[in-house]
PDB file of C-alpha atoms in Angstrom:
ATOM      1  CA  MET A   1       1.817 -14.262   8.771  1.00  0.00           C
ATOM      2  CA  LYS A   2      -0.865 -12.656   6.489  1.00  0.00           C
ATOM      3  CA  LEU A   3      -0.581  -9.254   5.039  1.00  0.00           C
ATOM      4  CA  VAL A   4      -2.556  -7.477   2.343  1.00  0.00           C
ATOM      5  CA  ALA A   5      -1.305  -5.023   0.035  1.00  0.00           C
ATOM      6  CA  ILE A   6      -3.079  -1.954  -1.366  1.00  0.00           C
ATOM      7  CA  VAL A   7      -1.743  -0.436  -4.892  1.00  0.00           C
ATOM      8  CA  GLY A   8      -2.659   3.145  -5.429  1.00  0.00           C
ATOM      9  CA  SER A   9      -2.452   2.583  -9.128  1.00  0.00           C
ATOM     10  CA  LEU A  10      -5.123   1.044 -11.469  1.00  0.00           C
ATOM     11  CA  ARG A  11      -2.709   0.970 -14.294  1.00  0.00           C
ATOM     12  CA  LYS A  12      -2.177  -2.659 -15.581  1.00  0.00           C
ATOM     13  CA  ASP A  13       1.694  -2.154 -16.024  1.00  0.00           C
ATOM     14  CA  SER A  14       2.042   0.004 -13.063  1.00  0.00           C
ATOM     15  CA  TYR A  15       5.533   0.214 -11.475  1.00  0.00           C
ATOM     16  CA  ASN A  16       3.732   0.352  -7.809  1.00  0.00           C
ATOM     17  CA  ARG A  17       1.978  -3.057  -8.828  1.00  0.00           C
ATOM     18  CA  GLY A  18       5.351  -4.424  -9.834  1.00  0.00           C
ATOM     19  CA  LEU A  19       6.881  -3.542  -6.389  1.00  0.00           C
ATOM     20  CA  VAL A  20       4.219  -5.308  -4.653  1.00  0.00           C
ATOM     21  CA  GLU A  21       4.624  -8.258  -6.676  1.00  0.00           C
ATOM     22  CA  THR A  22       8.374  -7.997  -6.217  1.00  0.00           C
ATOM     23  CA  ILE A  23       7.707  -7.938  -2.423  1.00  0.00           C
ATOM     24  CA  LYS A  24       5.403 -10.746  -2.752  1.00  0.00           C
ATOM     25  CA  GLU A  25       7.900 -12.997  -4.590  1.00  0.00           C
ATOM     26  CA  ARG A  26      11.058 -12.089  -2.585  1.00  0.00           C
ATOM     27  CA  PHE A  27       9.014 -13.080   0.749  1.00  0.00           C
ATOM     28  CA  VAL A  28       6.971 -15.826  -0.018  1.00  0.00           C
ATOM     29  CA  GLN A  29       8.609 -17.768   2.651  1.00  0.00           C
ATOM     30  CA  LYS A  30       7.980 -15.110   5.430  1.00  0.00           C
ATOM     31  CA  PHE A  31       4.503 -14.113   4.732  1.00  0.00           C
ATOM     32  CA  GLU A  32       1.341 -14.594   2.551  1.00  0.00           C
ATOM     33  CA  LEU A  33       0.563 -11.402   0.615  1.00  0.00           C
ATOM     34  CA  GLU A  34      -2.714 -10.752  -1.025  1.00  0.00           C
ATOM     35  CA  ILE A  35      -3.199  -7.621  -3.096  1.00  0.00           C
ATOM     36  CA  LEU A  36      -6.499  -6.129  -2.825  1.00  0.00           C
ATOM     37  CA  GLU A  37      -8.150  -4.691  -5.842  1.00  0.00           C
ATOM     38  CA  ILE A  38      -9.524  -1.199  -5.104  1.00  0.00           C
ATOM     39  CA  GLY A  39     -10.756  -0.263  -8.528  1.00  0.00           C
ATOM     40  CA  GLN A  40     -14.103  -1.722  -7.959  1.00  0.00           C
ATOM     41  CA  LEU A  41     -14.943  -0.111  -4.840  1.00  0.00           C
ATOM     42  CA  PRO A  42     -17.772   2.446  -5.213  1.00  0.00           C
ATOM     43  CA  HIS A  43     -17.134   6.085  -4.348  1.00  0.00           C
ATOM     44  CA  TYR A  44     -17.379   6.689  -0.648  1.00  0.00           C
ATOM     45  CA  ASN A  45     -20.954   7.946   0.225  1.00  0.00           C
ATOM     46  CA  GLN A  46     -21.804   8.530   3.898  1.00  0.00           C
ATOM     47  CA  ASP A  47     -25.374   7.431   3.008  1.00  0.00           C
ATOM     48  CA  ASP A  48     -24.119   3.980   2.278  1.00  0.00           C
ATOM     49  CA  GLU A  49     -21.642   3.539   5.066  1.00  0.00           C
ATOM     50  CA  PHE A  50     -23.810   1.571   7.324  1.00  0.00           C
ATOM     51  CA  ASN A  51     -24.926  -0.594   4.350  1.00  0.00           C
ATOM     52  CA  PRO A  52     -21.933  -0.898   2.121  1.00  0.00           C
ATOM     53  CA  SER A  53     -21.965  -3.024  -1.077  1.00  0.00           C
ATOM     54  CA  GLU A  54     -20.254  -6.426  -1.166  1.00  0.00           C
ATOM     55  CA  PRO A  55     -16.952  -5.334  -2.673  1.00  0.00           C
ATOM     56  CA  VAL A  56     -16.673  -2.785   0.325  1.00  0.00           C
ATOM     57  CA  LEU A  57     -17.514  -5.436   2.873  1.00  0.00           C
ATOM     58  CA  GLU A  58     -15.085  -7.947   1.571  1.00  0.00           C
ATOM     59  CA  PHE A  59     -12.391  -5.250   1.183  1.00  0.00           C
ATOM     60  CA  LYS A  60     -12.830  -4.153   5.012  1.00  0.00           C
ATOM     61  CA  ARG A  61     -13.021  -7.851   6.173  1.00  0.00           C
ATOM     62  CA  LYS A  62      -9.685  -8.761   4.334  1.00  0.00           C
ATOM     63  CA  VAL A  63      -7.814  -5.822   6.021  1.00  0.00           C
ATOM     64  CA  LYS A  64      -9.329  -6.388   9.326  1.00  0.00           C
ATOM     65  CA  GLU A  65      -8.216 -10.215   9.267  1.00  0.00           C
ATOM     66  CA  ALA A  66      -4.808  -9.182   8.121  1.00  0.00           C
ATOM     67  CA  ASP A  67      -1.899  -9.008  10.383  1.00  0.00           C
ATOM     68  CA  GLY A  68      -0.568  -5.730   8.508  1.00  0.00           C
ATOM     69  CA  VAL A  69      -0.992  -3.720   5.378  1.00  0.00           C
ATOM     70  CA  ILE A  70       1.555  -2.627   2.652  1.00  0.00           C
ATOM     71  CA  ILE A  71       0.387   0.420   0.827  1.00  0.00           C
ATOM     72  CA  ILE A  72       2.344   1.237  -2.334  1.00  0.00           C
ATOM     73  CA  THR A  73       1.238   4.444  -4.317  1.00  0.00           C
ATOM     74  CA  PRO A  74       2.246   6.444  -6.968  1.00  0.00           C
ATOM     75  CA  GLU A  75       2.349  10.320  -6.582  1.00  0.00           C
ATOM     76  CA  PHE A  76      -0.631  12.307  -8.568  1.00  0.00           C
ATOM     77  CA  ASN A  77      -0.287  16.116  -8.327  1.00  0.00           C
ATOM     78  CA  TRP A  78       1.737  15.925  -5.254  1.00  0.00           C
ATOM     79  CA  SER A  79      -0.658  13.742  -3.371  1.00  0.00           C
ATOM     80  CA  ILE A  80      -2.238  10.188  -3.554  1.00  0.00           C
ATOM     81  CA  PRO A  81      -4.525   9.034  -6.203  1.00  0.00           C
ATOM     82  CA  GLY A  82      -8.060   9.583  -5.587  1.00  0.00           C
ATOM     83  CA  VAL A  83      -8.846   5.844  -5.758  1.00  0.00           C
ATOM     84  CA  LEU A  84      -6.347   5.095  -2.998  1.00  0.00           C
ATOM     85  CA  LYS A  85      -8.224   7.991  -0.907  1.00  0.00           C
ATOM     86  CA  ASN A  86     -11.616   6.486  -1.497  1.00  0.00           C
ATOM     87  CA  ALA A  87     -10.378   3.015  -0.312  1.00  0.00           C
ATOM     88  CA  LEU A  88      -8.887   4.673   2.794  1.00  0.00           C
ATOM     89  CA  ASP A  89     -12.161   6.493   3.375  1.00  0.00           C
ATOM     90  CA  TRP A  90     -14.032   3.304   3.237  1.00  0.00           C
ATOM     91  CA  LEU A  91     -11.573   1.663   5.907  1.00  0.00           C
ATOM     92  CA  SER A  92     -12.078   4.679   8.021  1.00  0.00           C
ATOM     93  CA  ARG A  93     -15.816   4.638   8.580  1.00  0.00           C
ATOM     94  CA  VAL A  94     -18.021   2.456  10.967  1.00  0.00           C
ATOM     95  CA  ASP A  95     -15.708  -0.429  12.107  1.00  0.00           C
ATOM     96  CA  LYS A  96     -12.638   1.533  11.480  1.00  0.00           C
ATOM     97  CA  VAL A  97     -10.559  -1.437  10.738  1.00  0.00           C
ATOM     98  CA  LEU A  98      -7.100   0.303  10.555  1.00  0.00           C
ATOM     99  CA  ILE A  99      -6.998   1.359  13.927  1.00  0.00           C
ATOM    100  CA  GLY A 100      -3.975  -0.231  15.546  1.00  0.00           C
ATOM    101  CA  LYS A 101      -3.123  -1.968  12.486  1.00  0.00           C
ATOM    102  CA  PRO A 102       0.416  -1.787  11.444  1.00  0.00           C
ATOM    103  CA  VAL A 103       1.026  -0.278   8.115  1.00  0.00           C
ATOM    104  CA  MET A 104       4.031   0.154   5.740  1.00  0.00           C
ATOM    105  CA  THR A 105       4.038   2.658   2.830  1.00  0.00           C
ATOM    106  CA  GLY A 106       5.934   3.098  -0.392  1.00  0.00           C
ATOM    107  CA  GLY A 107       5.902   4.206  -3.919  1.00  0.00           C
ATOM    108  CA  ALA A 108       7.569   4.327  -7.248  1.00  0.00           C
ATOM    109  CA  THR A 109       7.642   7.115  -9.912  1.00  0.00           C
ATOM    110  CA  MET A 110       9.630   8.066 -12.887  1.00  0.00           C
ATOM    111  CA  GLY A 111      10.264  11.490 -11.370  1.00  0.00           C
ATOM    112  CA  ILE A 112      13.050  12.199  -8.970  1.00  0.00           C
ATOM    113  CA  ALA A 113      11.195  12.800  -5.694  1.00  0.00           C
ATOM    114  CA  GLY A 114      10.240   9.087  -5.383  1.00  0.00           C
ATOM    115  CA  THR A 115       6.554   9.822  -4.175  1.00  0.00           C
ATOM    116  CA  LEU A 116       7.812  11.700  -1.125  1.00  0.00           C
ATOM    117  CA  ARG A 117       4.918  14.177  -1.272  1.00  0.00           C
ATOM    118  CA  ALA A 118       2.417  11.399  -1.574  1.00  0.00           C
ATOM    119  CA  GLN A 119       4.153   9.527   1.154  1.00  0.00           C
ATOM    120  CA  LEU A 120       3.948  12.654   3.563  1.00  0.00           C
ATOM    121  CA  HIS A 121       0.005  12.878   2.753  1.00  0.00           C
ATOM    122  CA  ILE A 122      -0.588   9.166   3.219  1.00  0.00           C
ATOM    123  CA  ARG A 123       1.343   9.218   6.546  1.00  0.00           C
ATOM    124  CA  GLU A 124      -1.193  12.167   7.690  1.00  0.00           C
ATOM    125  CA  ILE A 125      -4.180  10.356   6.669  1.00  0.00           C
ATOM    126  CA  LEU A 126      -3.066   7.034   8.344  1.00  0.00           C
ATOM    127  CA  ALA A 127      -2.221   9.023  11.635  1.00  0.00           C
ATOM    128  CA  SER A 128      -5.730  10.253  11.609  1.00  0.00           C
ATOM    129  CA  LEU A 129      -6.954   6.646  11.150  1.00  0.00           C
ATOM    130  CA  GLN A 130      -5.015   5.566  14.041  1.00  0.00           C
ATOM    131  CA  ALA A 131      -2.786   3.149  12.111  1.00  0.00           C
ATOM    132  CA  LYS A 132       0.520   1.886  13.603  1.00  0.00           C
ATOM    133  CA  LEU A 133       3.576   3.230  11.489  1.00  0.00           C
ATOM    134  CA  LEU A 134       7.202   2.982  11.942  1.00  0.00           C
ATOM    135  CA  PRO A 135       9.154   6.381  11.865  1.00  0.00           C
ATOM    136  CA  PRO A 136       9.521   7.476   8.368  1.00  0.00           C
ATOM    137  CA  ALA A 137      13.234   7.712   8.196  1.00  0.00           C
ATOM    138  CA  GLY A 138      14.397   4.441   6.531  1.00  0.00           C
ATOM    139  CA  ASN A 139      11.021   2.878   6.726  1.00  0.00           C
ATOM    140  CA  GLU A 140       9.542   4.242   3.445  1.00  0.00           C
ATOM    141  CA  ILE A 141      10.124   2.857   0.194  1.00  0.00           C
ATOM    142  CA  LEU A 142      10.680   5.704  -2.123  1.00  0.00           C
ATOM    143  CA  ILE A 143      11.753   4.697  -5.688  1.00  0.00           C
ATOM    144  CA  SER A 144      12.762   7.449  -8.132  1.00  0.00           C
ATOM    145  CA  GLN A 145      13.310   6.965 -11.934  1.00  0.00           C
ATOM    146  CA  ALA A 146      11.428   3.673 -11.782  1.00  0.00           C
ATOM    147  CA  HIS A 147      11.707   3.267 -15.572  1.00  0.00           C
ATOM    148  CA  THR A 148      15.126   2.577 -14.952  1.00  0.00           C
ATOM    149  CA  LYS A 149      14.730  -0.007 -11.983  1.00  0.00           C
ATOM    150  CA  PHE A 150      12.002  -2.353 -13.321  1.00  0.00           C
ATOM    151  CA  ASP A 151      12.250  -5.060 -15.849  1.00  0.00           C
ATOM    152  CA  GLU A 152      10.108  -4.390 -18.812  1.00  0.00           C
ATOM    153  CA  GLU A 153       9.260  -7.854 -19.454  1.00  0.00           C
ATOM    154  CA  THR A 154       8.231  -9.122 -15.893  1.00  0.00           C
ATOM    155  CA  GLY A 155       7.383  -5.951 -14.453  1.00  0.00           C
ATOM    156  CA  LEU A 156       9.331  -6.590 -11.384  1.00  0.00           C
ATOM    157  CA  LEU A 157      12.001  -4.429  -9.439  1.00  0.00           C
ATOM    158  CA  LYS A 158      15.545  -5.471 -10.994  1.00  0.00           C
ATOM    159  CA  GLU A 159      17.980  -2.972  -9.610  1.00  0.00           C
ATOM    160  CA  GLU A 160      20.169  -4.344  -6.776  1.00  0.00           C
ATOM    161  CA  ALA A 161      20.805  -1.687  -4.572  1.00  0.00           C
ATOM    162  CA  THR A 162      17.064  -0.750  -4.641  1.00  0.00           C
ATOM    163  CA  LEU A 163      16.150  -4.486  -3.863  1.00  0.00           C
ATOM    164  CA  LYS A 164      18.335  -4.328  -0.912  1.00  0.00           C
ATOM    165  CA  PHE A 165      16.857  -1.204   0.571  1.00  0.00           C
ATOM    166  CA  VAL A 166      13.376  -2.834  -0.095  1.00  0.00           C
ATOM    167  CA  ASP A 167      14.322  -5.982   1.463  1.00  0.00           C
ATOM    168  CA  ASP A 168      15.665  -4.146   4.526  1.00  0.00           C
ATOM    169  CA  VAL A 169      12.589  -1.856   5.142  1.00  0.00           C
ATOM    170  CA  VAL A 170      10.204  -5.135   4.725  1.00  0.00           C
ATOM    171  CA  GLU A 171      12.260  -7.122   7.038  1.00  0.00           C
ATOM    172  CA  ARG A 172      11.821  -4.115   9.668  1.00  0.00           C
ATOM    173  CA  PHE A 173       8.154  -4.045   8.939  1.00  0.00           C
ATOM    174  CA  VAL A 174       7.766  -7.837   9.360  1.00  0.00           C
ATOM    175  CA  ALA A 175       9.524  -7.471  12.924  1.00  0.00           C
ATOM    176  CA  PHE A 176       7.206  -4.371  13.663  1.00  0.00           C
ATOM    177  CA  VAL A 177       4.020  -6.502  12.852  1.00  0.00           C
ATOM    178  CA  LYS A 178       5.374  -9.420  15.030  1.00  0.00           C
ATOM    179  CA  GLU A 179       5.764  -6.895  18.012  1.00  0.00           C
TER     180      GLU A 179
END
């Protein structure tokens, strides 16, 4: 199984990137996970949608070829970061590669709400793009107080109860992709 991950943070030591790296490491026997970089994507411009740049074409091709998509994002100002919205806008145009594609969401933050508002917004966006989503209850990874749950040296998630929850959500997503 081939999955791709989109991280909504460009920060080098992002907890959200650490969460994706944790998933990649823990599920290496179940699926291949490629992290797609979105920082090099140009700003979406409708004038360019039928003749996009090479980074956009490559990004869309990898999403289209994947069996499923994992989107992990921080919460900026009660929503998703602009860089993630830009990536989703590119995916929504012309060939619309997210239609019918299984997508799982999640996020980590140092606050107490665990990216809840960002997850609500991303689900609305993904619904408009006709992506396939599991019902939210128990199928979203919302990590609060991330600074206490990730290893400072490796950047990986270390807190056992959270790891168990992440494993359970990812297992349900893998089964959903296989359906």
